[in-house]
Every structure is written in C-alpha cells, then in structure tokens.
PDB file of C-alpha atoms and ligand atoms in Angstrom:
ATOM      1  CA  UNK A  10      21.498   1.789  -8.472  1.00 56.00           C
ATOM      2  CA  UNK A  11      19.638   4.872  -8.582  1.00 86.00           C
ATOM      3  CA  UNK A  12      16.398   5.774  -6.267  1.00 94.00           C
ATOM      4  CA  UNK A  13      13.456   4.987  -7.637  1.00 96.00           C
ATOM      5  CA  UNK A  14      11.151   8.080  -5.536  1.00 95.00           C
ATOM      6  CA  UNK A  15      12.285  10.578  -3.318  1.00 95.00           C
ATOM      7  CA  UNK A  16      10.774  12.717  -1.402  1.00 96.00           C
ATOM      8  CA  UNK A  17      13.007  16.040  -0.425  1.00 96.00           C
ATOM      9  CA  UNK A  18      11.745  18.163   2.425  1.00 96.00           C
ATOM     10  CA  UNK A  19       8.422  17.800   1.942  1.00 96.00           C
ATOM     11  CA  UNK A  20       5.349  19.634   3.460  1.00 96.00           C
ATOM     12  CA  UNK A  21       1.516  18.707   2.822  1.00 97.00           C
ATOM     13  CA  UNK A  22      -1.922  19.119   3.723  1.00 96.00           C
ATOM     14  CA  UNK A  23      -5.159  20.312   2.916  1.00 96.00           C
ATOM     15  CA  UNK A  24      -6.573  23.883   2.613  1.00 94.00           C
ATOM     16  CA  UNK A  25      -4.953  25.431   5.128  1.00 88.00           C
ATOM     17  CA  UNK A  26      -3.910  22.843   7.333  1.00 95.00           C
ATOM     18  CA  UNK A  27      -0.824  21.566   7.306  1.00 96.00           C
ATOM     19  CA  UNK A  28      -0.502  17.704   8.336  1.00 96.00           C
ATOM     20  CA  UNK A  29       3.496  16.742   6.964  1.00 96.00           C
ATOM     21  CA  UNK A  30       6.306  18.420   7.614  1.00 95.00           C
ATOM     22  CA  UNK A  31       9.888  18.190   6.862  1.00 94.00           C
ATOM     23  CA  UNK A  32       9.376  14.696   4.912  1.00 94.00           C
ATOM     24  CA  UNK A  33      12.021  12.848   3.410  1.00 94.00           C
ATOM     25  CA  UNK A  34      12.129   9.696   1.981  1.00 94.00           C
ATOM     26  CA  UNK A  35      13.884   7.573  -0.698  1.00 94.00           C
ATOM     27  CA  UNK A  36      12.767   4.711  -2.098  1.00 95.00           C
ATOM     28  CA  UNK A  37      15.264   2.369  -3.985  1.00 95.00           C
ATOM     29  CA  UNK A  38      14.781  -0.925  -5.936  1.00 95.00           C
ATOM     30  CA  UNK A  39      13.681  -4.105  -4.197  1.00 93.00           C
ATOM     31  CA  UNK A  40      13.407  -1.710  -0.810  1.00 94.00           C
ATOM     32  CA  UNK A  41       9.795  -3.306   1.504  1.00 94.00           C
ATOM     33  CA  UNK A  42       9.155  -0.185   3.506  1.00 93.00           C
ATOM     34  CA  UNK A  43       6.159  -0.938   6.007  1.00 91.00           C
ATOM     35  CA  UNK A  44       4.809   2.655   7.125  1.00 91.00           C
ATOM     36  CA  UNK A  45       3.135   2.500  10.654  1.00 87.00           C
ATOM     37  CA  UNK A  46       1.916   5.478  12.493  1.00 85.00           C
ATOM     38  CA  UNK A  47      -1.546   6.442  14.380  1.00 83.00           C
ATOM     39  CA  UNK A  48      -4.775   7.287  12.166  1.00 85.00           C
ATOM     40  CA  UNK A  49      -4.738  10.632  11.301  1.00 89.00           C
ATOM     41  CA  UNK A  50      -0.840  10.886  11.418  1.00 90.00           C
ATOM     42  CA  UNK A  51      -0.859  11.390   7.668  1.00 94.00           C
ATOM     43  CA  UNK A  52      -0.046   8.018   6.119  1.00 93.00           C
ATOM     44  CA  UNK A  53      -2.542   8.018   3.433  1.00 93.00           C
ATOM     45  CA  UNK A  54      -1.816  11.859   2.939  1.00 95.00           C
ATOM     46  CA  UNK A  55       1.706  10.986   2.525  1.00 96.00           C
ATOM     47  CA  UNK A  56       1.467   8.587   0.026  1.00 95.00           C
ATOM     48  CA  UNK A  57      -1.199  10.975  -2.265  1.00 94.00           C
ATOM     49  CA  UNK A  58       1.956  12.976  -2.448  1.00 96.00           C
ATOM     50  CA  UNK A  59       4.059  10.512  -3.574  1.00 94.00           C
ATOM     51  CA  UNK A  60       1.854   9.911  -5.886  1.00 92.00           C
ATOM     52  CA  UNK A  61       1.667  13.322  -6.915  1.00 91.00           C
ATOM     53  CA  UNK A  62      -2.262  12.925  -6.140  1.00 91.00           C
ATOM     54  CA  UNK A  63      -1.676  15.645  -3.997  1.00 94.00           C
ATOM     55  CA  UNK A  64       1.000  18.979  -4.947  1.00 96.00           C
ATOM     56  CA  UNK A  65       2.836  19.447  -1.733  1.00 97.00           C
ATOM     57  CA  UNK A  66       2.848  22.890  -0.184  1.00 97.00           C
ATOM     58  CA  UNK A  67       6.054  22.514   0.224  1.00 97.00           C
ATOM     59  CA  UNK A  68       9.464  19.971  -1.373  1.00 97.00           C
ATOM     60  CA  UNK A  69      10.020  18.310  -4.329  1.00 97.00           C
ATOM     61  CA  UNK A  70       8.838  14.635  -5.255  1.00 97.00           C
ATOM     62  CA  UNK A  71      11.676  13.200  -7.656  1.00 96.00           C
ATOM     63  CA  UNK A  72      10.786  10.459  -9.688  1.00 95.00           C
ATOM     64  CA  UNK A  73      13.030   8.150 -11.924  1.00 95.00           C
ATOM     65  CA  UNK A  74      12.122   8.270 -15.664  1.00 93.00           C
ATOM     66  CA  UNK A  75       9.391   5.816 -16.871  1.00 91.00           C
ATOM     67  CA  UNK A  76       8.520   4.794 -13.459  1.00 94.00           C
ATOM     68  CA  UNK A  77       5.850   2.668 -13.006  1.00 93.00           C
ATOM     69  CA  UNK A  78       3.511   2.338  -9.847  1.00 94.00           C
ATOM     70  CA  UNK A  79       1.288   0.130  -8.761  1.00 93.00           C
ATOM     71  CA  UNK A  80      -1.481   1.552  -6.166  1.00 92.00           C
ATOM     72  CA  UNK A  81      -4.299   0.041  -3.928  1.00 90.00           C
ATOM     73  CA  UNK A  82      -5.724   2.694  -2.296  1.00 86.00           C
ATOM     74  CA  UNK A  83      -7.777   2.401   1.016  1.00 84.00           C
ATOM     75  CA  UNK A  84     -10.686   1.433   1.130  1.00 73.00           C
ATOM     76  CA  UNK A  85     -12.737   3.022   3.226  1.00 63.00           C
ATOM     77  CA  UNK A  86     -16.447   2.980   2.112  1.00 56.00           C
ATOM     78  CA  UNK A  87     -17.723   0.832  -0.980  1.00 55.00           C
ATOM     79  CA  UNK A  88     -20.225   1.855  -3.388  1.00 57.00           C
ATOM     80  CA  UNK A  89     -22.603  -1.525  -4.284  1.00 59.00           C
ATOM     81  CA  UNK A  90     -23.766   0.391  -7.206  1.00 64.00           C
ATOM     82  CA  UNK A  91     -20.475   0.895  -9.025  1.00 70.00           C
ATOM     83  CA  UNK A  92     -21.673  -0.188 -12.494  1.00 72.00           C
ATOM     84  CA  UNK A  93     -18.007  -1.506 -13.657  1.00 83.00           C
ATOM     85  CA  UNK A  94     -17.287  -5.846 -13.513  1.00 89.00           C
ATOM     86  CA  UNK A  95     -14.689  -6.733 -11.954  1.00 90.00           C
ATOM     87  CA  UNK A  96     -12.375  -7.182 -15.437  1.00 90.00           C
ATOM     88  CA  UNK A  97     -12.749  -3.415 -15.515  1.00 88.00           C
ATOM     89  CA  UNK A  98     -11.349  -2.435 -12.423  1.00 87.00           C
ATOM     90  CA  UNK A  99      -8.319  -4.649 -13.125  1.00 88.00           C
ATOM     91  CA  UNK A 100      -7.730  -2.962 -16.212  1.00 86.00           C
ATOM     92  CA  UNK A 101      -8.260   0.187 -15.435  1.00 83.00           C
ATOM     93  CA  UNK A 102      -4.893   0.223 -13.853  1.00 83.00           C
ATOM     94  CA  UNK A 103      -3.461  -0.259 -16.904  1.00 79.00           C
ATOM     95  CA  UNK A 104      -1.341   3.162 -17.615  1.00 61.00           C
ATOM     96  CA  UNK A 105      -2.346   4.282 -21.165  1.00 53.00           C
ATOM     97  CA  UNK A 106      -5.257   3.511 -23.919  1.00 47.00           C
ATOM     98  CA  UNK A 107      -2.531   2.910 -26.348  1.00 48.00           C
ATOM     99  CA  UNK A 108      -0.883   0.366 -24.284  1.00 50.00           C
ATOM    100  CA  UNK A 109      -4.139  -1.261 -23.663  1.00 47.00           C
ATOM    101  CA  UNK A 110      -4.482  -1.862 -27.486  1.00 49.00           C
ATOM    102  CA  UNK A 111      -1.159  -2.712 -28.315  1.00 54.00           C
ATOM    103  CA  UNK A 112      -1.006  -5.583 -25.392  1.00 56.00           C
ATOM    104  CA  UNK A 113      -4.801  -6.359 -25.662  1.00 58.00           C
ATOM    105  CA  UNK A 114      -4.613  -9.901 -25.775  1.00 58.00           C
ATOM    106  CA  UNK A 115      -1.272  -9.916 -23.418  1.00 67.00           C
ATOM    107  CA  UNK A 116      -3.395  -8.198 -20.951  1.00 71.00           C
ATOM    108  CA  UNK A 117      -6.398 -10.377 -21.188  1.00 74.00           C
ATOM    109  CA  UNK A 118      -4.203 -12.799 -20.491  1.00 87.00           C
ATOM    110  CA  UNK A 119      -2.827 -11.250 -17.251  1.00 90.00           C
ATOM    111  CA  UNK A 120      -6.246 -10.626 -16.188  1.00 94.00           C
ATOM    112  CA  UNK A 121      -6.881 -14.115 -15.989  1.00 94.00           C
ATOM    113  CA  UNK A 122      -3.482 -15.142 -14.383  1.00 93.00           C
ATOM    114  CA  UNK A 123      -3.726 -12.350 -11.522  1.00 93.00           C
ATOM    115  CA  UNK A 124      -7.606 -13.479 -11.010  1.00 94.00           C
ATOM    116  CA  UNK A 125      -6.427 -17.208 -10.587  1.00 92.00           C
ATOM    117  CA  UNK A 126      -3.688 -16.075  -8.245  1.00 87.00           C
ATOM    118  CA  UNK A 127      -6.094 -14.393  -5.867  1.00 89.00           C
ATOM    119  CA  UNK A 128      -8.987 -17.131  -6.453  1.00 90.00           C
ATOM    120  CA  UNK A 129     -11.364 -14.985  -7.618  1.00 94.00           C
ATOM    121  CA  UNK A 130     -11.408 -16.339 -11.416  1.00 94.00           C
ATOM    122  CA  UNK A 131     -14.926 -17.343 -11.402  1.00 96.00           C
ATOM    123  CA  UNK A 132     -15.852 -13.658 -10.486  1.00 96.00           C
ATOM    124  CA  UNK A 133     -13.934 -12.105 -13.684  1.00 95.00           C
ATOM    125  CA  UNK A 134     -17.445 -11.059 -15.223  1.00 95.00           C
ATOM    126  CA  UNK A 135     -19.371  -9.973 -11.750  1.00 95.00           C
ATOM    127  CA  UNK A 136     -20.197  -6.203 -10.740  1.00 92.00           C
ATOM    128  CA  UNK A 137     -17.383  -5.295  -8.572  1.00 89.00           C
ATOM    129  CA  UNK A 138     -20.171  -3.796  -6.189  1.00 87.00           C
ATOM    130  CA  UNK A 139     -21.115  -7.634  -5.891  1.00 89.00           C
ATOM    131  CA  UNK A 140     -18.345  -8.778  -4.142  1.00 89.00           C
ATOM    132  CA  UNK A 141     -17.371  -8.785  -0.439  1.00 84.00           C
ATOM    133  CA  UNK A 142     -14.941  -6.133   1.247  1.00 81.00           C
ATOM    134  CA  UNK A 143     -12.082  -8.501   1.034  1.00 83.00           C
ATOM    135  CA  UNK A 144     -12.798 -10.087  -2.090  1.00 88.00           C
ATOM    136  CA  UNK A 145     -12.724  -6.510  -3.483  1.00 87.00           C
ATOM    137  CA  UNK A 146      -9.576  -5.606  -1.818  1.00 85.00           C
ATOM    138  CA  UNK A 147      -8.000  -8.534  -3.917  1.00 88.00           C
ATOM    139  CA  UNK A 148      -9.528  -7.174  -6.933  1.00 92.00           C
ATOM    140  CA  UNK A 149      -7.733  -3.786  -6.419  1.00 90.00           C
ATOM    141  CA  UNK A 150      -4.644  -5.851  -5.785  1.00 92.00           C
ATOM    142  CA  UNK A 151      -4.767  -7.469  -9.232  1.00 94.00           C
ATOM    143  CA  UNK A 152      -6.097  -3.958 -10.447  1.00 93.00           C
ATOM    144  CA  UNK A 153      -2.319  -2.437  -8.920  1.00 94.00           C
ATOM    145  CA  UNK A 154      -0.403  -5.194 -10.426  1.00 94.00           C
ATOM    146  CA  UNK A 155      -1.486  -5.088 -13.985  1.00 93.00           C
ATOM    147  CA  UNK A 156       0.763  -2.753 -14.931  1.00 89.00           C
ATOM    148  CA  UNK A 157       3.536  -4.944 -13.732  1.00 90.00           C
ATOM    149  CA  UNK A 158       4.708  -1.582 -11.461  1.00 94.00           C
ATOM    150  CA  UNK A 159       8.637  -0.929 -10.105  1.00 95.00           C
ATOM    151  CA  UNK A 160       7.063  -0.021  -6.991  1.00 96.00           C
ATOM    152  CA  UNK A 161       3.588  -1.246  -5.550  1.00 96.00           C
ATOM    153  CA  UNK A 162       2.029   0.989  -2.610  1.00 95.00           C
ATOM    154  CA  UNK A 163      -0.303  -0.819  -0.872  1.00 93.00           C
ATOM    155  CA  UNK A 164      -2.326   1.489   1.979  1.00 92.00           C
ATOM    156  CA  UNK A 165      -4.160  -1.009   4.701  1.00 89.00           C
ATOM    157  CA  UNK A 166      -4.427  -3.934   2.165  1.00 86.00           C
ATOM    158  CA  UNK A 167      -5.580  -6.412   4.947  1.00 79.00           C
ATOM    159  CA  UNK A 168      -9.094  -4.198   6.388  1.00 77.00           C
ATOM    160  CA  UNK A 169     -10.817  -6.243   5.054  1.00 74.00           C
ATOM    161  CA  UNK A 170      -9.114  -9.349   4.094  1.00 74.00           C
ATOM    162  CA  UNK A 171      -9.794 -12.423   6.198  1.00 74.00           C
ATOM    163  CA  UNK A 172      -7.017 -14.947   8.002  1.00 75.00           C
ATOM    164  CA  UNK A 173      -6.103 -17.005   5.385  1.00 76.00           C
ATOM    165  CA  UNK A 174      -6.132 -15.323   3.010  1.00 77.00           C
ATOM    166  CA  UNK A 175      -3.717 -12.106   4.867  1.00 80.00           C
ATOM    167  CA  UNK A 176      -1.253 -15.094   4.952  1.00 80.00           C
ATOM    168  CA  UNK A 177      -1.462 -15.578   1.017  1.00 81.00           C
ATOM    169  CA  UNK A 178      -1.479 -12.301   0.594  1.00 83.00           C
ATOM    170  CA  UNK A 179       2.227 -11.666   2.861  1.00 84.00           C
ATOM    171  CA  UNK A 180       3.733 -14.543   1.120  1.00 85.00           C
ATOM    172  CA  UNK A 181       2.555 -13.028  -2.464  1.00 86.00           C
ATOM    173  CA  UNK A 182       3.749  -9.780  -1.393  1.00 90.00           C
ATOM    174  CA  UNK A 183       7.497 -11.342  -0.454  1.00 90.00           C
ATOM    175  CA  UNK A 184       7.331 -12.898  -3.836  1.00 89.00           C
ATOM    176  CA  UNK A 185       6.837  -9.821  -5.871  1.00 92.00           C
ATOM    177  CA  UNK A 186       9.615  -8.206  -3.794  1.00 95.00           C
ATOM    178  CA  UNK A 187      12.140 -10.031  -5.472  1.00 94.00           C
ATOM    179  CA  UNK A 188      10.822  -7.915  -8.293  1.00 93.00           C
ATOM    180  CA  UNK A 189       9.729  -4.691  -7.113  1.00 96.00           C
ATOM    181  CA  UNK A 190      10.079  -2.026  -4.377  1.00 97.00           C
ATOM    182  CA  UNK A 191       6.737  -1.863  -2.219  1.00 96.00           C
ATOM    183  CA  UNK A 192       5.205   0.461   0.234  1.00 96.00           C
ATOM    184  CA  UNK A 193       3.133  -1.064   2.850  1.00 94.00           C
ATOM    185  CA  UNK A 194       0.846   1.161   5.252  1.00 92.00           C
ATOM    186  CA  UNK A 195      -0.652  -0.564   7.862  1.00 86.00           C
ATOM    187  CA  UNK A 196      -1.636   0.009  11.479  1.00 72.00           C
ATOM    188  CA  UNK A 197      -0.307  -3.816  12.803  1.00 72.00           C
ATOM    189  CA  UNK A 198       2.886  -3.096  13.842  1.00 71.00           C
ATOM    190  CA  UNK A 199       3.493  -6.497  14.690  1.00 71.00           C
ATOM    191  CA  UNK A 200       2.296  -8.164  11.325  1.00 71.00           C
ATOM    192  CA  UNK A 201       4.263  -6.182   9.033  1.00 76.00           C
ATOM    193  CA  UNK A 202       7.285  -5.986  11.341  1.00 77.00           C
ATOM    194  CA  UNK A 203       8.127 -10.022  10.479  1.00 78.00           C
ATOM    195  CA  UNK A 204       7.612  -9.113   6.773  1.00 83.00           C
ATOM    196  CA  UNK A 205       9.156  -5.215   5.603  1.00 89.00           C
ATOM    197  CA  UNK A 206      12.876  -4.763   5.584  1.00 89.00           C
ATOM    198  CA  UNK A 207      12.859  -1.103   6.951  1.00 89.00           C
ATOM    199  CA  UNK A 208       9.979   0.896   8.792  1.00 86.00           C
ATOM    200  CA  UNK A 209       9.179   4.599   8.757  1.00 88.00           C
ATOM    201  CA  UNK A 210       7.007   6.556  11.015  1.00 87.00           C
ATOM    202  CA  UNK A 211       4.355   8.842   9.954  1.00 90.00           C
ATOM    203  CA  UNK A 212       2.838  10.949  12.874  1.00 89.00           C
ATOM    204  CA  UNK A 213       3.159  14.321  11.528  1.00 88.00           C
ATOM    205  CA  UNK A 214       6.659  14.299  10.381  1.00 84.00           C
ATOM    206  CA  UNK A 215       8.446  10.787   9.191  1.00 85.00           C
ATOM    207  CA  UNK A 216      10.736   9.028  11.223  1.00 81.00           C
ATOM    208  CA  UNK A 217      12.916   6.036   8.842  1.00 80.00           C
ATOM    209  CA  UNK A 218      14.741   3.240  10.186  1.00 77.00           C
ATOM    210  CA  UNK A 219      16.708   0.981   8.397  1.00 74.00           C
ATOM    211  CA  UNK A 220      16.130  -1.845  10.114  1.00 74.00           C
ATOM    212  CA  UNK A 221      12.796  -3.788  10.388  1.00 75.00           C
ATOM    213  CA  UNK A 222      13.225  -4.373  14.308  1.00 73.00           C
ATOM    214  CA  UNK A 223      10.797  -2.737  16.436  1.00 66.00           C
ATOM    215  CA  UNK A 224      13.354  -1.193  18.836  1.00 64.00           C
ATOM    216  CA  UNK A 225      11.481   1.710  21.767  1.00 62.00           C
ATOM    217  CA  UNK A 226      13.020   4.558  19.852  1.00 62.00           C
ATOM    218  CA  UNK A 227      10.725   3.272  16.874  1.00 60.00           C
ATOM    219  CA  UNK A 228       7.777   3.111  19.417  1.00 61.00           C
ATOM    220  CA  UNK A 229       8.552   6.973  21.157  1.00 61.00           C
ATOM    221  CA  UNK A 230       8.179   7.951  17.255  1.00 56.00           C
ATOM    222  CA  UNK A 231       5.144   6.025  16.977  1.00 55.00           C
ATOM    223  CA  UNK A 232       3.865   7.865  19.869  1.00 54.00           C
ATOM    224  CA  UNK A 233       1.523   5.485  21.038  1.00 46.00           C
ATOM    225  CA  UNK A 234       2.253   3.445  24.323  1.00 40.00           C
ATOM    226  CA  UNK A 235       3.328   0.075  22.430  1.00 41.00           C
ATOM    227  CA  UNK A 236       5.087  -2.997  23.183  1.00 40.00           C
ATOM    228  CA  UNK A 237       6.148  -5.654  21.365  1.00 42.00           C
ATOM    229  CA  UNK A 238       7.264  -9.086  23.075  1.00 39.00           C
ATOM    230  CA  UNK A 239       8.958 -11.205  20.748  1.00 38.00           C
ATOM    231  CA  UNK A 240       7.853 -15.206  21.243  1.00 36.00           C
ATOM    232  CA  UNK A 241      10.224 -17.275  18.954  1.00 37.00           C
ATOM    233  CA  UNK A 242       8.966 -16.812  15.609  1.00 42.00           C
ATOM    234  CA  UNK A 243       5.786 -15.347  16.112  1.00 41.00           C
ATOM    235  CA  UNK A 244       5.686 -11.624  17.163  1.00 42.00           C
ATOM    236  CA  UNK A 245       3.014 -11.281  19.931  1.00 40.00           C
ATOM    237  CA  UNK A 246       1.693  -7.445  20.175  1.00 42.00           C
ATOM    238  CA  UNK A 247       0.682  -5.772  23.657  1.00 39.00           C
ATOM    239  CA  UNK A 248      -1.107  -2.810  23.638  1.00 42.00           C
ATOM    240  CA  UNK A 249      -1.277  -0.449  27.122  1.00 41.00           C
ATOM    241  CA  UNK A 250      -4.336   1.429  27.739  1.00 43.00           C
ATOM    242  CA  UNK A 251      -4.080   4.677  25.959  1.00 44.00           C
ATOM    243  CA  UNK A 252      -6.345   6.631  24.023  1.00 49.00           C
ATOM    244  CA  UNK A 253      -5.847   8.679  20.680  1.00 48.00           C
ATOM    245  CA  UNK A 254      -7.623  11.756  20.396  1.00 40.00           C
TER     246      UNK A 254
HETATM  247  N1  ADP B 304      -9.288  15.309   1.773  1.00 78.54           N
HETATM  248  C1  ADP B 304      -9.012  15.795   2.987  1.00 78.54           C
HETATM  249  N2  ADP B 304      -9.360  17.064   3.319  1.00 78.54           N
HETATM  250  C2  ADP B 304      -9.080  17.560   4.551  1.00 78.54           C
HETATM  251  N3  ADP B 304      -8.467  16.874   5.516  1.00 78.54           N
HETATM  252  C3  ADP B 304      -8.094  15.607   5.245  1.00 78.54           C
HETATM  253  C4  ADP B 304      -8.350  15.007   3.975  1.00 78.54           C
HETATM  254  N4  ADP B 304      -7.871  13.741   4.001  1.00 78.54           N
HETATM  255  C5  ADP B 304      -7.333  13.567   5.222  1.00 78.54           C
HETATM  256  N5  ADP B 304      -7.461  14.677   5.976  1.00 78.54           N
HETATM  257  C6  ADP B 304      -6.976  14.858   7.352  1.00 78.54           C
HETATM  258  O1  ADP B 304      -5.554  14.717   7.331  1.00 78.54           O
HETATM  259  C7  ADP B 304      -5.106  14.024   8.488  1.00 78.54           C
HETATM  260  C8  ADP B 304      -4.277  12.837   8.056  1.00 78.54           C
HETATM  261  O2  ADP B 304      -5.105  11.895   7.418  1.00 78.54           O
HETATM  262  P1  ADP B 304      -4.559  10.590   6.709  1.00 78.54           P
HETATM  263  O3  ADP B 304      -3.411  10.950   5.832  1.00 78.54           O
HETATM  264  O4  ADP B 304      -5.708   9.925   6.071  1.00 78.54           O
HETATM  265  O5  ADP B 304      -4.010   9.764   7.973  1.00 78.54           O
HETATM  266  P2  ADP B 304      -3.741   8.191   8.130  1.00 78.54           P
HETATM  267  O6  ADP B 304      -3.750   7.573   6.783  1.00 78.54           O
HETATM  268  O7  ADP B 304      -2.396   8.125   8.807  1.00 78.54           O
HETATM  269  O8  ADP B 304      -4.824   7.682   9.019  1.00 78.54           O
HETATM  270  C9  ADP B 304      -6.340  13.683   9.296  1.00 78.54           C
HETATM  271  O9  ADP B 304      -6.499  14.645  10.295  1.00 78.54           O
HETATM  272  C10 ADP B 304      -7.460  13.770   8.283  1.00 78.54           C
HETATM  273  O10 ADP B 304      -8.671  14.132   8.896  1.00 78.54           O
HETATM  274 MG1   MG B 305      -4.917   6.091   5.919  1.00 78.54          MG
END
C-alpha cells in the first residue's frame, strides 16, 4: 500500500520566522498518529502545511491522487454572529459545487445521519453562532466527515468538548479508523496515548515513534518535564512544576 501524505524535509513558518525544520512524515492508510508537543511548538503550523494551507519555505508535501481530507481546525475564538445554520457548516466541507448537486439528496441524507450520531439533530436548522463551544466542535466534526475523507485531521478536538461526550467522541474516532487514516493533535498526552497507534513530536522539528507507548525518550522530545505512571488500564498523568515560556 502506498502513503497516503508525505511530508519530505520540510521547513515552515511565517514571514520571516521560521518555526519547522527538517520535517518528515508519512502518513499511510488506517495509520492513528496522535501529535503532542508544547503550544507554540508548531502543531497547528504543521498541519496548515499538510494541508497545503500554508507553502512551506522549504520540502515537498506529496499527496496520493484523489485524496480526500477531512479537517477540524482549532478552535480558538468563536464568532456568535456567524450568519450560517448549522446544515451549512456541515456542508460546506463538502469538496466541490458539482458534487454537491450530483449527491444532493445523498448528502442531505448524511447530514442527518452525522447530526444524529453526535446528538445534535434537533439543532440541524440553528445559527451555528447559537450553539455552545463543544456543541460546535461536534458540528465541525460532522462538517470534516461529510466528505467521507481517507484521512481526518483533527487539531485539539476535545477544548471544548465535555466528559461524556470526549468518551463518545474516542470511541467514534476508533470506529472510523477502521476506515480511514487520522491525525490527532492534542496537548493530553495521556488521553490520546491509550487511543493513537504511533505518536510524533512537534517542538520545532518532529520527532515519530512507531509505537504508541510513552517511553522518556518520547518525553526528552517533548521537552517538557512529564511523567506518565501507568495504573492498570487507566493512564494516570503527573505533571512536575515547570514553566513554558
Ligand atoms: N499566522 C501566524 N503568523 C505568525 N506567527 C504565527 C501564526 N500562527 C502561528 N504563529 C506562531 O507560530 C508558532 C507555532 O504556532 P502553532 O503552530 O499554532 O503551535 P501549536 O499548534 O503547537 O500550539 C507560535 O510561536 C505562534 O505564535
Ligand atoms: Mg495549535
């Protein structure tokens, strides 16, 4: 089986500033990367590059043919006002216009099924800007899985997302691996660790392991003073004093 995405030496920022360097990474089918690094080590900048959201200074981002991608980006701020319902948002992750027409009622369809699946059906017709942080989050979930992607890249999907529904939302996610790669950025180590198959660091450069255990030479790259005591089943997550800058 062929990669999916690769990324090939790979160098990024903004303006002048460079914040990646010497990136690689290859993504293959049914792979659950969880990406973990400190903020501001360039997690969210790495994936704008793989989503060619952002030209690299540097490297080359390979795709494979007709791939498609499913994205829910992070959310950092809301805007109430957004004047779009939530039926909108959902499919305006559909890829193309003319796919849109030629699956109309397919997609309708899908709307409803992905709503349902994230118990928000009642709110298919209410302003997005309406909605809670979390209930929005699962809107932009539905709104990343619409176009029934090869690869979903999910960037801090649980901010905002309460308990029980984080616990939905890791079982869904194991669930649509059996179908498709995914990408999971998030900042608890110890959450995703139970749940991804391999890890990579992002602190200015990215650090891959192909294993999903969270061994001290994954928490030097991580650069943060971290350690994780495994109890049974449930990973329990100690953090030192230490401060990032
Ligand atoms: N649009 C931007 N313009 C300039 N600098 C940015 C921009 N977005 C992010 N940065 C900077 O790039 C660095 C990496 O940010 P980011 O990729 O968002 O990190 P992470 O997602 O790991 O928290 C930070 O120092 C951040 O301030
Ligand atoms: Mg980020």
């Amino acid at each position: 089986m062929s990669a999916l995405l690769e990324l090939k030496n790979i160098s990024a920022g903004y303006d002048d500033k460079t914040i990646l360097q010497g990136v690689n990474l290859q993504v293959n089918p049914k792979d659950f990367v969880g990406i973990i690094g400190p903020n501001g080590g360039g997690k969210t900048t790495l994936l704008k590059v793989l989503l060619e959201l952002l030209p690299p200074f540097d490297g080359k981002v390979i795709k494979q043919t007709g791939l498609r991608i499913g994205y829910l980006p992070q959310i950092n701020s809301i805007d109430k006002k957004f004047p779009i319902s939530v039926k909108e948002v959902i499919l305006s992750g559909q890829l193309s216009k003319s796919l849109w027409n030629k699956k109309h009622e397919k997609t309708s369809n899908k709307v409803d099924e992905l709503l349902k699946f994230v118990g928000l059906e009642k709110y298919k017709h209410s302003a997005i800007g309406d909605l809670s942080g979390g209930q929005m989050q699962r809107v932009f979930l539905c709104r990343a899985l619409i176009s029934n992607p090869h690869l979903l890249i999910l960037d801090e999907p649980n901010t905002y997302v309460d308990k029980t529904f984080e616990a939905n939302l890791y079982n869904l996610l194991g669930d649509l691996n059996k179908d498709m790669a995914i990408l999971l950025v998030s900042h608890d180590v110890g959450t995703i660790a139970s749940m991804v198959k391999t890890i990579a660091c992002v602190n200015g450069g990215l650090h891959y392991h192909a294993s999903n255990k969270i061994t001290n030479e994954v928490l030097k790259s991580y650069n943060c003073p971290i350690e994780i005591i495994s109890h049974g089943t449930i990973p329990h997550r100690v953090l030192k004093d230490h401060k990032h800058e």
